[in-house]
Coordinates of C-alpha atoms and ligand atoms in Angstrom, one line a residue:
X756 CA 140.0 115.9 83.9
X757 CA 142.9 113.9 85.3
X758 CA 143.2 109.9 85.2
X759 CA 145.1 107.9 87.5
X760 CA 147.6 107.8 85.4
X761 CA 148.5 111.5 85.0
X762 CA 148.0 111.9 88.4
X763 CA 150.3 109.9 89.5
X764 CA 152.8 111.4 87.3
X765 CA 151.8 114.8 88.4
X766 CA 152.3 113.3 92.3
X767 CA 155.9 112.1 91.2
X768 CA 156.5 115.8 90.1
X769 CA 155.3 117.6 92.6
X770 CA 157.1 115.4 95.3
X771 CA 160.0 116.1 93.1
X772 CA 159.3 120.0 93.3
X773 CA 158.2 119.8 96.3
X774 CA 161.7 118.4 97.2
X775 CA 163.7 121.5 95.6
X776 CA 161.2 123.9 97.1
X777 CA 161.6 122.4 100.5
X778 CA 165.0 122.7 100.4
X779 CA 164.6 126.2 99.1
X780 CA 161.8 128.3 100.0
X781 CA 159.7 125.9 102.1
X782 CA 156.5 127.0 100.4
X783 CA 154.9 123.6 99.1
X784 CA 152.0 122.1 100.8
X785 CA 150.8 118.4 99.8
X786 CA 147.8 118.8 100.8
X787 CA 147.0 122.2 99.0
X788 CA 146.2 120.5 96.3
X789 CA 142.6 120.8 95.1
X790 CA 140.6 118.0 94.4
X791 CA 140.3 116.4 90.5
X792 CA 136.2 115.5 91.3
X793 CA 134.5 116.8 93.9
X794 CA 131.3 115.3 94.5
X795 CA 127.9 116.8 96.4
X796 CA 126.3 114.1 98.7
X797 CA 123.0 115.3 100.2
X798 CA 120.7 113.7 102.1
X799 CA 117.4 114.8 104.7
X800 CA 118.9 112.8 107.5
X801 CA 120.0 114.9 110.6
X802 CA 123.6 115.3 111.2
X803 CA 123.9 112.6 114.0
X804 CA 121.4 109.8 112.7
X805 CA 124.4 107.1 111.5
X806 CA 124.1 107.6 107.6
X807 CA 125.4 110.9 108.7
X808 CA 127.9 109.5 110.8
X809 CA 129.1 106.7 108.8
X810 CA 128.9 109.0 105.4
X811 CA 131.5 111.4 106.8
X812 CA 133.6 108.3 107.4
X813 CA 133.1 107.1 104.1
X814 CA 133.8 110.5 102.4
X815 CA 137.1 110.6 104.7
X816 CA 138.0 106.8 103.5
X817 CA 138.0 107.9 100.0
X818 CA 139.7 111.3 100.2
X819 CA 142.6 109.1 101.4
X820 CA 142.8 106.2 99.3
X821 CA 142.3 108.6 96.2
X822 CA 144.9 110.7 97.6
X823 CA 143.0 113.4 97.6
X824 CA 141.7 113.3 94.1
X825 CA 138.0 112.5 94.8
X826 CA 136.1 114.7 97.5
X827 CA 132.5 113.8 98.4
X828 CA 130.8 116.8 100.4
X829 CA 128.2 115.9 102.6
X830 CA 125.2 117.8 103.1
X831 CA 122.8 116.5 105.8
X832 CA 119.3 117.8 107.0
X833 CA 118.0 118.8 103.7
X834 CA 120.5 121.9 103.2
X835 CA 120.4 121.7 99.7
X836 CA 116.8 121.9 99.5
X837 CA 114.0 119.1 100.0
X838 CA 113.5 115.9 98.8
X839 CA 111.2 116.9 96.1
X840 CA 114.1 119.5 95.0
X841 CA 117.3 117.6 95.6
X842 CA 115.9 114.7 93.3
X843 CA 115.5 117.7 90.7
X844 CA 118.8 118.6 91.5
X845 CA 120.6 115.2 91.3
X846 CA 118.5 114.6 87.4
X847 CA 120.1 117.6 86.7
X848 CA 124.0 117.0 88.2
X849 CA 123.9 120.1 90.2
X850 CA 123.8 117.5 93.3
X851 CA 125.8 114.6 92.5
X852 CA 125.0 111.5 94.9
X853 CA 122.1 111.6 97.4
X854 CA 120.2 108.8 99.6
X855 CA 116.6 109.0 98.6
X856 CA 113.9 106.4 100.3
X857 CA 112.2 104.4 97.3
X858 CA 109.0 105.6 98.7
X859 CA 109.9 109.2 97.3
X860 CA 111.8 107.7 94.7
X861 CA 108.5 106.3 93.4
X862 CA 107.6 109.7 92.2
X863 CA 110.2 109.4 89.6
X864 CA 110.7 105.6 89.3
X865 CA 106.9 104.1 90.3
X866 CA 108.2 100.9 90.1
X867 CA 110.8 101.1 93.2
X868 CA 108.3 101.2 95.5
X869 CA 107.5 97.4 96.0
X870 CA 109.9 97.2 98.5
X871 CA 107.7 99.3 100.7
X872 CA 104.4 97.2 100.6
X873 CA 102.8 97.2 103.5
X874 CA 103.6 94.5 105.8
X875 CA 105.5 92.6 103.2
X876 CA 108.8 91.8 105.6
X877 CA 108.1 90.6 108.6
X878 CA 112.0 91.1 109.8
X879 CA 114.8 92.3 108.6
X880 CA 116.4 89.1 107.6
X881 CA 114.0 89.1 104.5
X882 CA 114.4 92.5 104.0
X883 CA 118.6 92.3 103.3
X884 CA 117.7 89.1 101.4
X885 CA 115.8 91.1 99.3
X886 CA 117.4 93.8 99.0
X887 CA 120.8 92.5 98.5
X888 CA 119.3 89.9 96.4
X889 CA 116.3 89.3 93.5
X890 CA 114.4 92.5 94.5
X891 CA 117.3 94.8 94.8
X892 CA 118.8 93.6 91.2
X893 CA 115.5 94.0 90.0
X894 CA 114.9 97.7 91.5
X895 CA 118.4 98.9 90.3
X896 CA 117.7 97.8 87.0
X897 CA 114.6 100.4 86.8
X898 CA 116.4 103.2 87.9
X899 CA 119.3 102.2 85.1
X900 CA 116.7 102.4 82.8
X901 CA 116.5 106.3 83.3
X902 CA 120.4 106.7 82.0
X903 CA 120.0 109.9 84.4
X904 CA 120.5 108.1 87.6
X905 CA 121.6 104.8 89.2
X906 CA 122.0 103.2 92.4
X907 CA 124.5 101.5 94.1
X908 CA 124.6 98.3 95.2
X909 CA 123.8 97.9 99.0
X910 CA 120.5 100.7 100.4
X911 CA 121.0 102.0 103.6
X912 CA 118.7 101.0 106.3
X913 CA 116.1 103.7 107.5
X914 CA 113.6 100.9 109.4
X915 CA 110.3 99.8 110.2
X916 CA 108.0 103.3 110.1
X917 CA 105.7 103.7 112.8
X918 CA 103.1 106.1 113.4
X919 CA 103.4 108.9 116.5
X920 CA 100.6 111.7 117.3
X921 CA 99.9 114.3 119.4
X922 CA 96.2 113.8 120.9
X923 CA 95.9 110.1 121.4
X924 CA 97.5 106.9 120.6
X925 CA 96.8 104.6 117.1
X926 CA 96.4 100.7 118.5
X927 CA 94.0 100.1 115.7
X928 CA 93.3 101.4 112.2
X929 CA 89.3 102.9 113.5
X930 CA 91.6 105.2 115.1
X931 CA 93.2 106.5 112.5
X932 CA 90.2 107.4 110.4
X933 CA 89.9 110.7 109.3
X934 CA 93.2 111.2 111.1
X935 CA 95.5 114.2 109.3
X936 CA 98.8 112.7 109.1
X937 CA 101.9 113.9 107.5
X938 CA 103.2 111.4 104.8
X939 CA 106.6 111.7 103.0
X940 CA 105.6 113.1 98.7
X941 CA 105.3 109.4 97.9
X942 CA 102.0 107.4 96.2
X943 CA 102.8 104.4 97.8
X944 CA 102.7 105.6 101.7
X945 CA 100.1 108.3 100.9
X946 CA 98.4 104.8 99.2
X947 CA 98.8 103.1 102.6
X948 CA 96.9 105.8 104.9
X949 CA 94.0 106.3 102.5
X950 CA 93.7 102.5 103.0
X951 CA 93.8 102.9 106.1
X952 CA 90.7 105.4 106.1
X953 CA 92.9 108.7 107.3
X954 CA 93.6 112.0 105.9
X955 CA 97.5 111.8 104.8
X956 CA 99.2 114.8 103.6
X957 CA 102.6 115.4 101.6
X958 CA 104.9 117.2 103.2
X959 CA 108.6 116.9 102.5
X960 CA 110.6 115.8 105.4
X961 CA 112.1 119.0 106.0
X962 CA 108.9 120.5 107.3
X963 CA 107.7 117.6 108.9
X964 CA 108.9 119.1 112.4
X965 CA 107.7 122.0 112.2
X966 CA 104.1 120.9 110.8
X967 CA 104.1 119.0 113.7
X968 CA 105.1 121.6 116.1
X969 CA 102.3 124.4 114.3
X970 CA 99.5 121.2 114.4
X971 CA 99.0 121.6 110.7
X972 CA 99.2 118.1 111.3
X973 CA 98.4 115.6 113.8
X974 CA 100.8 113.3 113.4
X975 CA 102.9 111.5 111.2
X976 CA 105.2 108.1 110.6
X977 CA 108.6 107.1 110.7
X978 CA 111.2 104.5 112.4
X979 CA 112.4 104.9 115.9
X980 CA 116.1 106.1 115.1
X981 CA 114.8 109.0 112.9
X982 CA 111.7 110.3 115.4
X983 CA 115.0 109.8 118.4
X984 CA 117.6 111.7 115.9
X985 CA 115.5 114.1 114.2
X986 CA 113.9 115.1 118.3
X987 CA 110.4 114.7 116.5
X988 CA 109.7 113.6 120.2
X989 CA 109.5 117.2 121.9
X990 CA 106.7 117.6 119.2
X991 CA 104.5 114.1 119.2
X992 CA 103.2 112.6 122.7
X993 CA 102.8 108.8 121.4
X994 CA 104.1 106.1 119.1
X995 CA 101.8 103.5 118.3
X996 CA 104.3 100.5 116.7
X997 CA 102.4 100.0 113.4
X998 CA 105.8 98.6 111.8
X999 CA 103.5 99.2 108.6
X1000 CA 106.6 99.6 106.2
X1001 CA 110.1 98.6 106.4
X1002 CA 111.8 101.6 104.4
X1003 CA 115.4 102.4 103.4
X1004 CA 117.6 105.2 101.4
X1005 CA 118.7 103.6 97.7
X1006 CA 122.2 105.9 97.5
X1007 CA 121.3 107.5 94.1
X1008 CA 124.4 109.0 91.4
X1009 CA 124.3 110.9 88.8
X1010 CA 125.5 108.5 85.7
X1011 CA 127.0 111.1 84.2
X1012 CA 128.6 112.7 86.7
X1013 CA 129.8 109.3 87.9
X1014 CA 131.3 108.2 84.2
X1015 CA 133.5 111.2 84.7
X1016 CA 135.4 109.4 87.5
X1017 CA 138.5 106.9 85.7
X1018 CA 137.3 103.2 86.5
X1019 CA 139.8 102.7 89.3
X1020 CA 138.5 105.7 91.2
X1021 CA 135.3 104.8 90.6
X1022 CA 135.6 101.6 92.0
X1023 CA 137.0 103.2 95.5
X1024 CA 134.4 105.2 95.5
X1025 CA 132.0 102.2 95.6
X1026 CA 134.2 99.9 97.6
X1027 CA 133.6 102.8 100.4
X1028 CA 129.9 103.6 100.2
X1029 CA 128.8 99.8 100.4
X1030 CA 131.4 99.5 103.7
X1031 CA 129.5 102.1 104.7
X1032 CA 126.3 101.0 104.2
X1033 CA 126.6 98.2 106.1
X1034 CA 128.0 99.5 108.9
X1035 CA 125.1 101.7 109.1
X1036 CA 122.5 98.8 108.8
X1037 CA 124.9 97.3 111.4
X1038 CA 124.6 100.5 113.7
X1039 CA 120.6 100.8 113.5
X1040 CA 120.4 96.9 114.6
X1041 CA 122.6 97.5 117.5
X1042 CA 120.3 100.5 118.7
X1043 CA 116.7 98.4 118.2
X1044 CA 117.7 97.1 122.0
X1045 CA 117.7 100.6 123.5
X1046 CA 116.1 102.6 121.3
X1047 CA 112.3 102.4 122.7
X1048 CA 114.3 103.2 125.6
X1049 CA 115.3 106.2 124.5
X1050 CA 112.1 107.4 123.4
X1051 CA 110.3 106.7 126.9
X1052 CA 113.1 109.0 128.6
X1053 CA 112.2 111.6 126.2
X1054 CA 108.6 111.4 127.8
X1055 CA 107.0 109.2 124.9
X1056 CA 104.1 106.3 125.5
X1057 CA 104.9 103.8 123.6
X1058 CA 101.8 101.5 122.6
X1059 CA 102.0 97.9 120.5
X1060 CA 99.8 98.1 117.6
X1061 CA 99.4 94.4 116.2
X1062 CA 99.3 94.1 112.3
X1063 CA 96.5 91.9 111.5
X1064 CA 93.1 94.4 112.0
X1065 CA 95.7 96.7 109.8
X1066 CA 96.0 94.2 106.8
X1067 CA 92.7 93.4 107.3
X1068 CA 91.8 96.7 106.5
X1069 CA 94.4 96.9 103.3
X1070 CA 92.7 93.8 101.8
X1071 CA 89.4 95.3 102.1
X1072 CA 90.3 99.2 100.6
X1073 CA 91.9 96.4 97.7
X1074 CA 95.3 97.7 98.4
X1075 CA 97.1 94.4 97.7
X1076 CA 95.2 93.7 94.3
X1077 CA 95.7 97.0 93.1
X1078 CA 99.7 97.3 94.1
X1079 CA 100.1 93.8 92.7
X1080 CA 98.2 95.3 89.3
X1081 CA 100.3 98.2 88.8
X1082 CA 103.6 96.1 89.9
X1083 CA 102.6 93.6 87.7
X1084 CA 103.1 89.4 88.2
X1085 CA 106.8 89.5 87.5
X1086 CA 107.9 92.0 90.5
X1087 CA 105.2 90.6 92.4
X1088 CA 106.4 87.0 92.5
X1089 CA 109.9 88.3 93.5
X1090 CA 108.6 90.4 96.3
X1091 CA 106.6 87.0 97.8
X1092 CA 110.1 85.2 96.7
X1093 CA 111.1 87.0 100.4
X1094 CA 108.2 88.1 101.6
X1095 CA 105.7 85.1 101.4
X1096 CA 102.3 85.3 99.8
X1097 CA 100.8 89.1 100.5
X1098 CA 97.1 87.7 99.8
Ligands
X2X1175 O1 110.4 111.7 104.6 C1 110.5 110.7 105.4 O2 109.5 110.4 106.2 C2 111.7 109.9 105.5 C3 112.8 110.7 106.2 O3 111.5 108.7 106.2 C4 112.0 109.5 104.1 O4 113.0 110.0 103.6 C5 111.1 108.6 103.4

């Protein structure tokens, strides 16, 4: 594999060939040149939801400033397979970055997941405190400690998750017992909706629509940008603002696929993923003023649900004292560092 170095020798050549050959048979291109890395970016978000949008940004940002050395694909929407497989895939360097919610993460990393207790941040200024402070250093390290996978620095925003339905709305949790929701393959939200007293089941994004759509399920929970971006509206009737979890995507690499890159290229790379992070978090802030909005035009009743008969019922299923157990006191006192006591 090329470093910076030889590349740019081998750029000083070829503009020198190119030269003679442009003055000869006209035949060079620049920009035939094929990539040194080229890296597989997958996520489950739909094409036009702004990861999406600011990721093919990012990937453009970084084709430039590499100059065409590193070339990060993206493949939205699940194409490369579902959550459940694309992790599989990324342990194993077929994929080589992907965004993956620490709530799924969990399966893999258990310890991740304290960033999604329920109704731990009560607004998103503790939630970038946390995560671009304590919690977030303290999350990363656990997935270092894997040596398959890291993440970088900055986690995309996905929002607070809310709960929509087809039959009736969810104001209080006595509505959603027995209730069969879909939940993303993750212990901690399937955790949440047992405490809760309804009937969650695991089904990988990707399916999520169309589970809806067939009634294998009766509803299911997500934030407001996804159910607008992903149309999950033409297939659910109301959305009942539980705000239960705020939830983002930790962009995941593959160490080893990342240690290939030389240090300077490496560095691009990450100079361009955090820029675009935050212009994503940035982008899903500036829609929270419309985006109910939105939903209502697409024929949606949106109904407050307030939090406290929901924690009340999380204390009493012992959902607190058990997270807090299996978190232990360490990652529990950072988590109430930003979040405030969760007892
Ligand atoms: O699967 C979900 O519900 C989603 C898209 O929010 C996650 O990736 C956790």
């Amino acid at each position: 594999m090329a470093d910076f170095s030889r590349r740019n020798f081998l750029k000083t050549a070829s503009f020198a060939s190119a030269a003679m050959v442009a003055g000869g048979l006209g035949l060079y291109s620049p920009n035939s040149r094929a990539a040194d890395f080229r890296l597989k970016f997958a996520n489950n978000m739909p094409m036009t939801h702004p990861m999406n949008v600011r990721s093919r940004e990012m990937a453009k940002a970084i084709k430039e400033e590499t100059d065409g050395a590193v070339q990060i694909q993206v493949f939205p929407s699940s194409q490369l397979g579902s959550d459940t497989d694309t992790l599989a895939q990324l342990r194993a360097g077929a994929v080589d970055m992907f965004a993956l919610s620490p709530v799924i993460l969990g399966t893999m990393v258990p310890a991740v997941q304290i960033s999604a207790i329920g109704f731990a941040f009560k607004d998103y200024d503790q939630v970038w405190k946390a995560m671009d402070g304590e919690l977030g250093t303290h999350v990363r390290g656990e997935i270092e400690k894997t040596k398959t996978l890291f993440a970088f620095d900055k986690i995309w925003d996905n929002g607070f998750r809310v709960t929509t339905t087809s039959s009736k709305p969810v104001p209080t949790p006595e509505d959603l017992v027995g209730m069969k929701l879909r939940v993303p393959p993750s212990p901690i939200i399937m955790s949440i909706f047992r405490g809760f007293g309804a009937a969650p089941a695991s089904i990988n994004f990707a399916e999520t629509y169309s589970a809806l759509q067939t009634r294998i399920v009766e509803g299911q929970e997500n934030p407001l940008t996804l159910i607008s971006s992903a149309k999950l509206y033409e297939v659910q009737k109301y959305c009942s603002l539980t705000n239960h979890v705020w939830d983002g995507f930790w962009m995941l690499g593959n160490s080893a696929a990342f240690a290939k890159l030389p240090a300077d290229m490496q560095a691009i790379v990450r100079k361009h993923v955090d820029a675009a992070v935050v212009a994503q978090r940035d982008d899903l802030a500036k829609l929270q003023g419309s985006i109910q909005d939105t939903l209502k035009q697409q024929d949606m009743e949106l109904v407050e649900a307030a939090p406290e008969p929901f924690r009340e019922k999380l204390r009493a299923a012992n959902y607190y004292n058990d997270w807090h157990e299996k978190f232990g006191d360490d990652a529990w006192a950072i988590l109430e560092k930003y979040a405030g006591s969760l007892v």
